GROMACS .gro file of C-alpha atoms in nm:
model
  451
    1MET     CA    1   9.955   8.148  11.907
    2LEU     CA    2  10.218   8.196  11.634
    3PRO     CA    3  10.202   7.940  11.358
    4GLU     CA    4  10.389   7.628  11.427
    5GLY     CA    5  10.587   7.630  11.088
    6PHE     CA    6  10.707   7.975  11.148
    7GLN     CA    7  10.817   7.879  11.494
    8ASN     CA    8  11.015   7.589  11.374
    9LYS     CA    9  11.177   7.798  11.086
   10MET     CA   10  11.268   8.070  11.343
   11LYS     CA   11  11.410   7.822  11.586
   12SER     CA   12  11.655   7.699  11.332
   13LEU     CA   13  11.748   8.035  11.199
   14LEU     CA   14  11.812   8.214  11.539
   15LYS     CA   15  11.953   7.930  11.764
   16GLU     CA   16  12.021   8.073  12.099
   17ASP     CA   17  11.866   8.391  12.017
   18TYR     CA   18  11.515   8.224  11.970
   19THR     CA   19  11.364   8.236  12.327
   20ALA     CA   20  11.432   8.611  12.340
   21PHE     CA   21  11.253   8.647  11.989
   22ILE     CA   22  10.970   8.455  12.075
   23ASN     CA   23  10.901   8.625  12.409
   24SER     CA   24  10.891   8.972  12.215
   25PHE     CA   25  10.550   8.854  12.066
   26ASP     CA   26  10.410   8.896  12.428
   27GLU     CA   27  10.496   9.245  12.433
   28GLN     CA   28  10.332   9.564  12.304
   29ASN     CA   29  10.416   9.663  11.949
   30TYR     CA   30  10.550  10.016  11.888
   31LYS     CA   31  10.379  10.312  11.738
   32ALA     CA   32  10.541  10.608  11.577
   33ILE     CA   33  10.446  10.934  11.383
   34ARG     CA   34  10.671  11.119  11.157
   35ARG     CA   35  10.677  11.493  11.121
   36ASN     CA   36  10.624  11.674  10.784
   37PRO     CA   37  10.915  11.888  10.733
   38LEU     CA   38  10.745  12.077  10.444
   39LYS     CA   39  10.501  12.201  10.682
   40ILE     CA   40  10.638  12.247  11.041
   41ASP     CA   41  11.006  12.264  11.185
   42LYS     CA   42  11.122  12.045  11.481
   43ASP     CA   43  11.068  12.293  11.758
   44SER     CA   44  10.713  12.389  11.650
   45PHE     CA   45  10.618  12.029  11.606
   46GLU     CA   46  10.751  11.941  11.931
   47SER     CA   47  10.584  12.207  12.097
   48SER     CA   48  10.280  12.173  11.937
   49ILE     CA   49  10.216  11.746  11.985
   50ASP     CA   50  10.231  11.703  12.360
   51TYR     CA   51  10.222  11.323  12.344
   52LEU     CA   52  10.571  11.284  12.157
   53GLY     CA   53  10.817  11.000  12.294
   54ASP     CA   54  11.181  10.942  12.241
   55LYS     CA   55  11.284  10.997  11.873
   56VAL     CA   56  11.328  10.672  11.659
   57PRO     CA   57  11.704  10.615  11.603
   58TRP     CA   58  11.722  10.576  11.239
   59CYS     CA   59  11.473  10.850  11.136
   60GLU     CA   60  11.523  11.199  11.263
   61GLU     CA   61  11.155  11.306  11.187
   62SER     CA   62  10.998  11.004  11.377
   63TYR     CA   63  10.865  10.992  11.720
   64TYR     CA   64  10.755  10.708  11.931
   65ILE     CA   65  10.405  10.771  12.093
   66ALA     CA   66  10.242  10.558  12.359
   67ASP     CA   67   9.998  10.279  12.249
   68ASN     CA   68   9.694  10.440  12.386
   69GLN     CA   69   9.743  10.761  12.183
   70ARG     CA   70   9.520  10.790  11.874
   71PRO     CA   71   9.688  11.025  11.643
   72GLY     CA   72   9.445  10.992  11.373
   73LYS     CA   73   9.175  11.204  11.570
   74ASP     CA   74   9.440  11.493  11.627
   75LEU     CA   75   9.338  11.803  11.430
   76PHE     CA   76   9.708  11.850  11.323
   77TYR     CA   77   9.705  11.510  11.135
   78HIS     CA   78   9.411  11.660  10.912
   79CYS     CA   79   9.665  11.950  10.871
   80GLY     CA   80   9.922  11.703  10.705
   81LEU     CA   81  10.160  11.773  10.990
   82PHE     CA   82  10.261  11.408  11.038
   83TYR     CA   83  10.219  11.066  10.919
   84ILE     CA   84  10.112  10.770  11.131
   85GLN     CA   85  10.382  10.515  11.062
   86GLU     CA   86  10.504  10.221  11.234
   87PRO     CA   87  10.883  10.291  11.348
   88SER     CA   88  11.078  10.028  11.131
   89ALA     CA   89  10.862  10.149  10.825
   90SER     CA   90  11.073  10.459  10.818
   91LEU     CA   91  11.414  10.295  10.762
   92PRO     CA   92  11.403  10.209  10.381
   93VAL     CA   93  11.382  10.578  10.274
   94GLU     CA   94  11.654  10.684  10.535
   95LEU     CA   95  11.866  10.417  10.330
   96LEU     CA   96  11.745  10.533  10.011
   97ASP     CA   97  11.853  10.884  10.103
   98PRO     CA   98  11.651  11.084   9.813
   99ARG     CA   99  11.793  11.421   9.724
  100PRO     CA  100  11.624  11.742   9.588
  101GLY     CA  101  11.582  11.753   9.223
  102GLU     CA  102  11.634  11.365   9.174
  103PHE     CA  103  11.383  11.146   8.998
  104VAL     CA  104  11.255  10.876   9.218
  105LEU     CA  105  11.020  10.579   9.184
  106ASP     CA  106  10.821  10.429   9.480
  107LEU     CA  107  10.731  10.118   9.283
  108CYS     CA  108  10.511   9.934   9.567
  109ALA     CA  109  10.387  10.265   9.722
  110ALA     CA  110  10.030  10.210   9.887
  111PRO     CA  111   9.938  10.346  10.139
  112GLY     CA  112  10.194  10.626  10.091
  113GLY     CA  113  10.405  10.654  10.422
  114LYS     CA  114  10.738  10.596  10.233
  115THR     CA  115  10.613  10.820   9.930
  116THR     CA  116  10.543  11.090  10.151
  117GLN     CA  117  10.878  11.058  10.331
  118ILE     CA  118  11.057  11.052   9.993
  119GLY     CA  119  10.868  11.352   9.883
  120ALA     CA  120  10.933  11.552  10.199
  121LYS     CA  121  11.313  11.470  10.187
  122MET     CA  122  11.321  11.619   9.845
  123GLY     CA  123  11.165  11.939   9.933
  124ASN     CA  124  10.877  11.933   9.663
  125THR     CA  125  11.165  11.938   9.365
  126GLY     CA  126  11.234  11.690   9.114
  127LEU     CA  127  10.978  11.421   9.037
  128VAL     CA  128  10.838  11.117   9.238
  129VAL     CA  129  10.660  10.849   9.068
  130ALA     CA  130  10.455  10.657   9.323
  131ASN     CA  131  10.287  10.338   9.186
  132ASP     CA  132  10.065  10.047   9.334
  133VAL     CA  133   9.903   9.764   9.146
  134ASN     CA  134   9.585   9.775   9.349
  135TYR     CA  135   9.361  10.031   9.246
  136LYS     CA  136   9.191  10.071   9.568
  137ARG     CA  137   9.538  10.106   9.775
  138SER     CA  138   9.629  10.362   9.494
  139LEU     CA  139   9.348  10.562   9.596
  140SER     CA  140   9.461  10.580   9.956
  141LEU     CA  141   9.799  10.672   9.819
  142LYS     CA  142   9.656  10.963   9.638
  143ARG     CA  143   9.498  11.091   9.937
  144ASN     CA  144   9.816  11.055  10.151
  145VAL     CA  145  10.016  11.253   9.886
  146GLN     CA  146   9.764  11.526   9.904
  147LEU     CA  147   9.752  11.544  10.277
  148PHE     CA  148  10.121  11.561  10.299
  149GLY     CA  149  10.109  11.858  10.054
  150LEU     CA  150  10.323  11.707   9.799
  151SER     CA  151  10.337  11.878   9.442
  152ASN     CA  152  10.610  11.705   9.292
  153THR     CA  153  10.428  11.352   9.282
  154ALA     CA  154  10.248  11.154   9.039
  155VAL     CA  155  10.059  10.832   9.129
  156THR     CA  156  10.015  10.545   8.915
  157ASN     CA  157   9.838  10.226   8.908
  158GLU     CA  158  10.038   9.997   8.668
  159GLN     CA  159  10.239   9.667   8.667
  160PRO     CA  160  10.613   9.715   8.690
  161LEU     CA  161  10.654   9.587   8.346
  162THR     CA  162  10.430   9.848   8.212
  163LEU     CA  163  10.634  10.104   8.375
  164LYS     CA  164  10.956   9.952   8.272
  165ARG     CA  165  10.837  10.006   7.901
  166CYS     CA  166  10.801  10.361   7.965
  167PHE     CA  167  11.083  10.456   8.204
  168HIS     CA  168  11.393  10.236   8.092
  169GLY     CA  169  11.709  10.362   8.256
  170TYR     CA  170  11.530  10.673   8.389
  171PHE     CA  171  11.523  10.718   8.767
  172ASP     CA  172  11.794  10.809   8.993
  173LYS     CA  173  11.664  10.620   9.291
  174ILE     CA  174  11.407  10.360   9.342
  175LEU     CA  175  11.239  10.205   9.644
  176VAL     CA  176  11.116   9.832   9.601
  177ASP     CA  177  10.911   9.771   9.938
  178ALA     CA  178  10.817   9.442   9.809
  179PRO     CA  179  10.509   9.225   9.890
  180CYS     CA  180  10.586   8.962  10.112
  181SER     CA  181  10.474   8.698  10.393
  182GLY     CA  182  10.456   8.977  10.634
  183GLU     CA  183  10.623   8.778  10.935
  184GLY     CA  184  10.768   9.105  11.081
  185MET     CA  185  10.378   9.216  11.154
  186PHE     CA  186  10.270   8.915  11.327
  187ARG     CA  187  10.278   9.101  11.659
  188ARG     CA  188  10.030   9.367  11.541
  189ASP     CA  189   9.833   9.221  11.276
  190ASP     CA  190   9.646   8.869  11.345
  191ARG     CA  191   9.489   8.869  10.987
  192THR     CA  192   9.843   8.813  10.817
  193LYS     CA  193   9.935   8.571  11.135
  194ASN     CA  194   9.637   8.359  11.060
  195LYS     CA  195   9.697   8.340  10.682
  196TYR     CA  196  10.050   8.210  10.727
  197ASP     CA  197  10.012   7.860  10.699
  198GLY     CA  198   9.827   7.897  10.379
  199TYR     CA  199  10.112   8.068  10.213
  200GLU     CA  200  10.353   7.916   9.948
  201ILE     CA  201  10.665   8.088   9.984
  202ASN     CA  202  10.736   8.075   9.612
  203LYS     CA  203  10.436   8.296   9.548
  204PHE     CA  204  10.635   8.578   9.735
  205THR     CA  205  10.990   8.496   9.602
  206ASN     CA  206  10.881   8.473   9.232
  207LEU     CA  207  10.703   8.791   9.256
  208GLN     CA  208  10.977   8.968   9.444
  209LYS     CA  209  11.231   8.869   9.163
  210THR     CA  210  11.015   8.985   8.903
  211ILE     CA  211  10.963   9.325   9.076
  212LEU     CA  212  11.322   9.362   9.174
  213GLY     CA  213  11.468   9.292   8.834
  214THR     CA  214  11.222   9.519   8.650
  215ALA     CA  215  11.319   9.803   8.903
  216GLY     CA  216  11.678   9.729   8.815
  217ASP     CA  217  11.603   9.795   8.438
  218MET     CA  218  11.454  10.135   8.530
  219LEU     CA  219  11.761  10.268   8.721
  220LYS     CA  220  12.003  10.479   8.569
  221PRO     CA  221  12.381  10.392   8.570
  222GLY     CA  222  12.525  10.508   8.894
  223GLY     CA  223  12.164  10.519   9.030
  224SER     CA  224  12.078  10.332   9.355
  225MET     CA  225  11.773  10.137   9.489
  226VAL     CA  226  11.662   9.988   9.806
  227TYR     CA  227  11.504   9.645   9.842
  228SER     CA  228  11.293   9.617  10.180
  229THR     CA  229  11.050   9.368  10.301
  230CYS     CA  230  10.863   9.338  10.657
  231THR     CA  231  10.941   8.987  10.701
  232PHE     CA  232  11.216   8.780  10.856
  233SER     CA  233  11.253   8.522  10.590
  234LEU     CA  234  11.585   8.433  10.444
  235GLU     CA  235  11.417   8.346  10.121
  236GLU     CA  236  11.242   8.677  10.077
  237ASN     CA  237  11.561   8.866  10.191
  238GLU     CA  238  11.911   8.775  10.163
  239GLU     CA  239  11.846   8.476   9.910
  240ILE     CA  240  11.640   8.733   9.679
  241ILE     CA  241  11.965   8.972   9.700
  242ASP     CA  242  12.200   8.692   9.637
  243TRP     CA  243  11.986   8.562   9.322
  244PHE     CA  244  11.958   8.936   9.183
  245LEU     CA  245  12.329   9.005   9.187
  246ASN     CA  246  12.391   8.680   9.033
  247GLN     CA  247  12.175   8.770   8.765
  248ASN     CA  248  12.280   9.142   8.734
  249PRO     CA  249  12.638   9.177   8.808
  250GLU     CA  250  12.625   9.544   8.728
  251PHE     CA  251  12.500   9.579   9.080
  252ARG     CA  252  12.659   9.568   9.408
  253THR     CA  253  12.540   9.630   9.783
  254ILE     CA  254  12.648   9.933   9.967
  255PRO     CA  255  12.739   9.881  10.324
  256ALA     CA  256  12.471  10.040  10.552
  257ASP     CA  257  12.710  10.166  10.797
  258ASN     CA  258  12.895  10.396  10.552
  259LEU     CA  259  12.560  10.576  10.518
  260PHE     CA  260  12.483  10.662  10.869
  261GLN     CA  261  12.613  10.562  11.227
  262LEU     CA  262  12.345  10.282  11.311
  263LYS     CA  263  12.540   9.990  11.473
  264ASN     CA  264  12.389  10.078  11.808
  265HIS     CA  265  12.068  10.092  11.681
  266VAL     CA  266  11.997   9.816  11.426
  267SER     CA  267  12.101   9.464  11.333
  268PHE     CA  268  12.275   9.355  11.030
  269GLY     CA  269  12.191   9.078  10.763
  270LEU     CA  270  12.238   8.725  10.795
  271LYS     CA  271  12.446   8.470  10.617
  272GLY     CA  272  12.736   8.699  10.541
  273PHE     CA  273  12.497   8.987  10.398
  274ASP     CA  274  12.663   9.259  10.648
  275ASP     CA  275  12.548   9.526  10.393
  276ALA     CA  276  12.169   9.466  10.494
  277ILE     CA  277  11.987   9.599  10.793
  278ARG     CA  278  11.730   9.398  10.991
  279ILE     CA  279  11.520   9.545  11.266
  280TRP     CA  280  11.430   9.261  11.519
  281PRO     CA  281  11.148   9.302  11.783
  282HIS     CA  282  11.357   9.133  12.040
  283ARG     CA  283  11.666   9.377  11.985
  284GLN     CA  284  11.497   9.689  11.862
  285LYS     CA  285  11.201   9.915  11.925
  286GLY     CA  286  11.021   9.813  11.610
  287GLU     CA  287  10.841   9.529  11.406
  288GLY     CA  288  11.055   9.308  11.190
  289HIS     CA  289  11.208   9.493  10.874
  290PHE     CA  290  11.465   9.411  10.623
  291ALA     CA  291  11.639   9.655  10.383
  292VAL     CA  292  11.950   9.678  10.168
  293ARG     CA  293  12.075   9.929   9.940
  294LEU     CA  294  12.188   9.825   9.583
  295GLU     CA  295  12.397  10.058   9.313
  296LYS     CA  296  12.410  10.012   8.946
  297ASP     CA  297  12.751  10.055   8.793
  298PRO     CA  298  12.796  10.398   8.652
  299SER     CA  299  13.002  10.253   8.367
  300VAL     CA  300  12.723  10.075   8.256
  301GLN     CA  301  12.603  10.208   7.915
  302ALA     CA  302  12.295  10.425   7.929
  303ASN     CA  303  11.985  10.324   7.759
  304VAL     CA  304  11.724  10.600   7.868
  305HIS     CA  305  11.403  10.545   7.699
  306THR     CA  306  11.081  10.745   7.812
  307ASN     CA  307  10.762  10.702   7.611
  308SER     CA  308  10.693  11.051   7.670
  309GLU     CA  309  10.469  11.357   7.557
  310VAL     CA  310  10.507  11.728   7.606
  311ASN     CA  311  10.221  11.883   7.748
  312SER     CA  312  10.048  12.120   7.514
  313LEU     CA  313   9.700  12.125   7.641
  314SER     CA  314   9.604  12.500   7.618
  315ILE     CA  315   9.361  12.643   7.899
  316PRO     CA  316   9.032  12.754   7.743
  317LYS     CA  317   8.976  13.134   7.754
  318VAL     CA  318   8.678  13.094   7.983
  319ALA     CA  319   8.888  12.887   8.220
  320GLU     CA  320   9.157  13.110   8.252
  321GLU     CA  321   8.934  13.414   8.316
  322ALA     CA  322   8.762  13.211   8.597
  323ILE     CA  323   9.128  13.096   8.734
  324LEU     CA  324   9.257  13.457   8.717
  325ASP     CA  325   8.973  13.573   8.922
  326PHE     CA  326   9.016  13.330   9.178
  327PHE     CA  327   9.380  13.397   9.211
  328LYS     CA  328   9.317  13.765   9.226
  329ASP     CA  329   9.033  13.714   9.499
  330ILE     CA  330   9.252  13.526   9.739
  331GLY     CA  331   9.586  13.712   9.666
  332LEU     CA  332   9.776  13.404   9.522
  333GLU     CA  333  10.071  13.500   9.271
  334HIS     CA  334   9.986  13.327   8.969
  335ASN     CA  335  10.276  13.387   8.739
  336ALA     CA  336  10.501  13.108   8.852
  337TRP     CA  337  10.219  12.863   8.843
  338PHE     CA  338  10.109  12.940   8.482
  339ASP     CA  339  10.401  12.797   8.306
  340ASN     CA  340  10.319  12.456   8.432
  341LEU     CA  341   9.950  12.440   8.435
  342HIS     CA  342   9.746  12.207   8.192
  343PHE     CA  343   9.380  12.144   8.146
  344GLU     CA  344   9.226  11.801   8.111
  345ARG     CA  345   8.883  11.698   8.172
  346ASP     CA  346   8.757  12.004   8.335
  347LYS     CA  347   9.054  11.983   8.594
  348LEU     CA  348   9.329  12.236   8.594
  349CYS     CA  349   9.678  12.074   8.688
  350PHE     CA  350  10.031  12.177   8.793
  351PHE     CA  351  10.309  11.937   8.695
  352ASP     CA  352  10.671  12.066   8.623
  353SER     CA  353  10.776  11.766   8.385
  354SER     CA  354  10.669  11.592   8.031
  355TYR     CA  355  10.416  11.328   8.070
  356VAL     CA  356  10.459  10.954   7.989
  357LYS     CA  357  10.193  10.813   7.769
  358ASP     CA  358  10.041  10.509   7.794
  359ILE     CA  359  10.025  10.481   8.160
  360ASN     CA  360   9.721  10.469   8.384
  361TYR     CA  361   9.747  10.769   8.624
  362ILE     CA  362   9.554  10.812   8.935
  363TYR     CA  363   9.691  11.169   9.008
  364LYS     CA  364   9.886  11.337   8.740
  365GLY     CA  365  10.034  11.616   8.943
  366LEU     CA  366   9.878  11.866   9.156
  367GLU     CA  367   9.529  11.928   9.100
  368VAL     CA  368   9.478  12.297   9.125
  369GLY     CA  369   9.080  12.292   9.077
  370TYR     CA  370   8.810  12.218   8.837
  371LEU     CA  371   8.541  12.421   8.624
  372LYS     CA  372   8.183  12.393   8.677
  373LYS     CA  373   7.954  12.611   8.457
  374ASP     CA  374   8.246  12.839   8.380
  375ARG     CA  375   8.293  12.877   8.750
  376PHE     CA  376   8.626  12.788   8.915
  377PHE     CA  377   8.655  12.573   9.237
  378PRO     CA  378   8.965  12.516   9.409
  379SER     CA  379   9.078  12.157   9.499
  380GLN     CA  380   9.140  12.032   9.847
  381ALA     CA  381   9.481  11.922   9.722
  382LEU     CA  382   9.556  12.284   9.654
  383ALA     CA  383   9.486  12.407   9.992
  384MET     CA  384   9.712  12.134  10.131
  385VAL     CA  385  10.011  12.209   9.909
  386ALA     CA  386  10.309  12.284  10.131
  387ASP     CA  387  10.432  12.630   9.997
  388LEU     CA  388  10.106  12.764   9.918
  389LYS     CA  389  10.109  13.145  10.000
  390VAL     CA  390   9.791  13.343   9.986
  391ASN     CA  391   9.669  13.682  10.142
  392LYS     CA  392   9.301  13.562  10.197
  393LYS     CA  393   9.256  13.323  10.480
  394ILE     CA  394   9.070  13.263  10.810
  395ASN     CA  395   9.253  13.088  11.099
  396ILE     CA  396   9.049  12.883  11.353
  397SER     CA  397   9.191  12.799  11.692
  398SER     CA  398   9.265  12.401  11.738
  399THR     CA  399   9.085  12.448  12.079
  400HIS     CA  400   8.780  12.603  11.932
  401ILE     CA  401   8.450  12.399  11.873
  402ASN     CA  402   8.476  12.558  11.496
  403ALA     CA  403   8.792  12.359  11.409
  404SER     CA  404   8.602  11.999  11.441
  405LYS     CA  405   8.315  12.155  11.314
  406TYR     CA  406   8.490  12.257  10.981
  407LEU     CA  407   8.656  11.922  10.963
  408LYS     CA  408   8.274  11.759  10.966
  409GLY     CA  409   8.192  11.973  10.675
  410GLU     CA  410   7.949  12.198  10.869
  411SER     CA  411   7.893  12.577  10.768
  412LEU     CA  412   8.025  12.828  11.003
  413TYR     CA  413   7.949  13.183  11.088
  414LEU     CA  414   8.283  13.369  11.063
  415GLU     CA  415   8.408  13.740  10.988
  416GLY     CA  416   8.565  13.832  10.684
  417ASP     CA  417   8.557  13.947  10.336
  418ASN     CA  418   8.312  13.757  10.107
  419GLY     CA  419   8.434  13.495   9.871
  420TRP     CA  420   8.672  13.218   9.869
  421THR     CA  421   8.903  13.188  10.154
  422LEU     CA  422   9.154  12.959  10.280
  423ILE     CA  423   9.083  12.794  10.627
  424THR     CA  424   9.374  12.732  10.878
  425ILE     CA  425   9.378  12.549  11.214
  426ASP     CA  426   9.667  12.756  11.418
  427GLY     CA  427   9.805  12.885  11.101
  428TYR     CA  428   9.814  12.547  10.911
  429PRO     CA  429   9.606  12.516  10.590
  430VAL     CA  430   9.338  12.239  10.601
  431GLY     CA  431   9.085  12.360  10.322
  432TRP     CA  432   8.860  12.601  10.150
  433GLY     CA  433   8.531  12.802  10.223
  434LYS     CA  434   8.346  13.050  10.062
  435LEU     CA  435   8.215  13.346  10.291
  436VAL     CA  436   7.893  13.518  10.196
  437LYS     CA  437   7.756  13.787  10.452
  438GLY     CA  438   7.928  13.609  10.738
  439LEU     CA  439   7.829  13.252  10.655
  440LEU     CA  440   8.110  13.014  10.545
  441LYS     CA  441   8.017  12.743  10.300
  442ASN     CA  442   8.204  12.471  10.361
  443HIS     CA  443   8.421  12.296  10.066
  444TYR     CA  444   8.632  12.058  10.285
  445LEU     CA  445   8.659  11.732  10.069
  446LYS     CA  446   8.330  11.517  10.153
  447GLU     CA  447   8.566  11.228  10.142
  448TRP     CA  448   8.785  11.352  10.412
  449ARG     CA  449   8.535  11.483  10.645
  450LEU     CA  450   8.506  11.357  11.004
  451MET     CA  451   8.218  11.126  11.116
   0.00000   0.00000   0.00000
């Protein structure tokens, strides 16, 4: 049963559309998966995944799947070939349109669906800062960044105001997928629906105003940002944008239909906000969503400030020798990597940027590996990185029992040369192993193992 207050509000808002809207809650919600273009091309993906349905019209990489499918059990999911994402949730990043080489902030990023979409569109170039204020959720964000093979992404666990002090006028593009009342998720999330009557709308609108205002300060002149929610509420959508534009006259909305041809696939904003996009469950194949793109006047005086420090941490000699031995053993070309490697708390990291001080990093760039008693151990993140090229690898067929055994952390009897080796499933990297006389010691990350 839908909350009575919600029904009354939507009846007043939708008028003659209300009956179709309310009846849509008796229908099944839609599911989708989004291809990772960093790891697999369209034709290979469509031939490898046999349960794909129609494409999601607003996202080229997303496909509908049947409700009875369990893509999280697919071995290719564990290779990072796709992300499981509600269809409407892929819309805001398409609207944002991040480009290779840009600096992009995903301000409310967990669990990471939109971050992985941004990083993939940028081709692992430029910089993505993915932030979430919730520590536990930021750990899920880190895992998805690693699984998708992103090497251009840092994960932070900070309040937006702290980031603003460090990144004033810094980013080319910003995504604000704001916390909200979640009305658009009622069809698929009973917990959100059951909490609804206890919500105070001002709790969300005040938070949304703070977050959006802070994001605007971190955007470069001429930059653009997308504000999105998964709620139907006028107060949290069009009225928030109306408030923001009144407070920040240097911003304007950008018509959505100027960016892509969506008129036959989406709805547009209410109360005269024709530049915004809405997804309605009775009109489109997706849950409720709102998104609008905002642009900052390029003539505004730039006031860029970053509280940065150039990385100058040298790699200890013993660590350098161990790392070189590993690179040589697996046939990894190390010259390009060493220009941007740094050593921190026994971890070796790769990050092609100056660091910003005074920020709580959960993931400070690609973790290449770590030292233990002067021995180097490669990281799970290194195995998953999208453009990793090594000569020493062992492939396991997805139809062989050894594929699931490896993902469960079991030791395997395999043929190959002694030492570290990259393990692939149907040619797609999934983790490391160390082979000694035909027995592979499994180094698949313990936290990721199948039960």
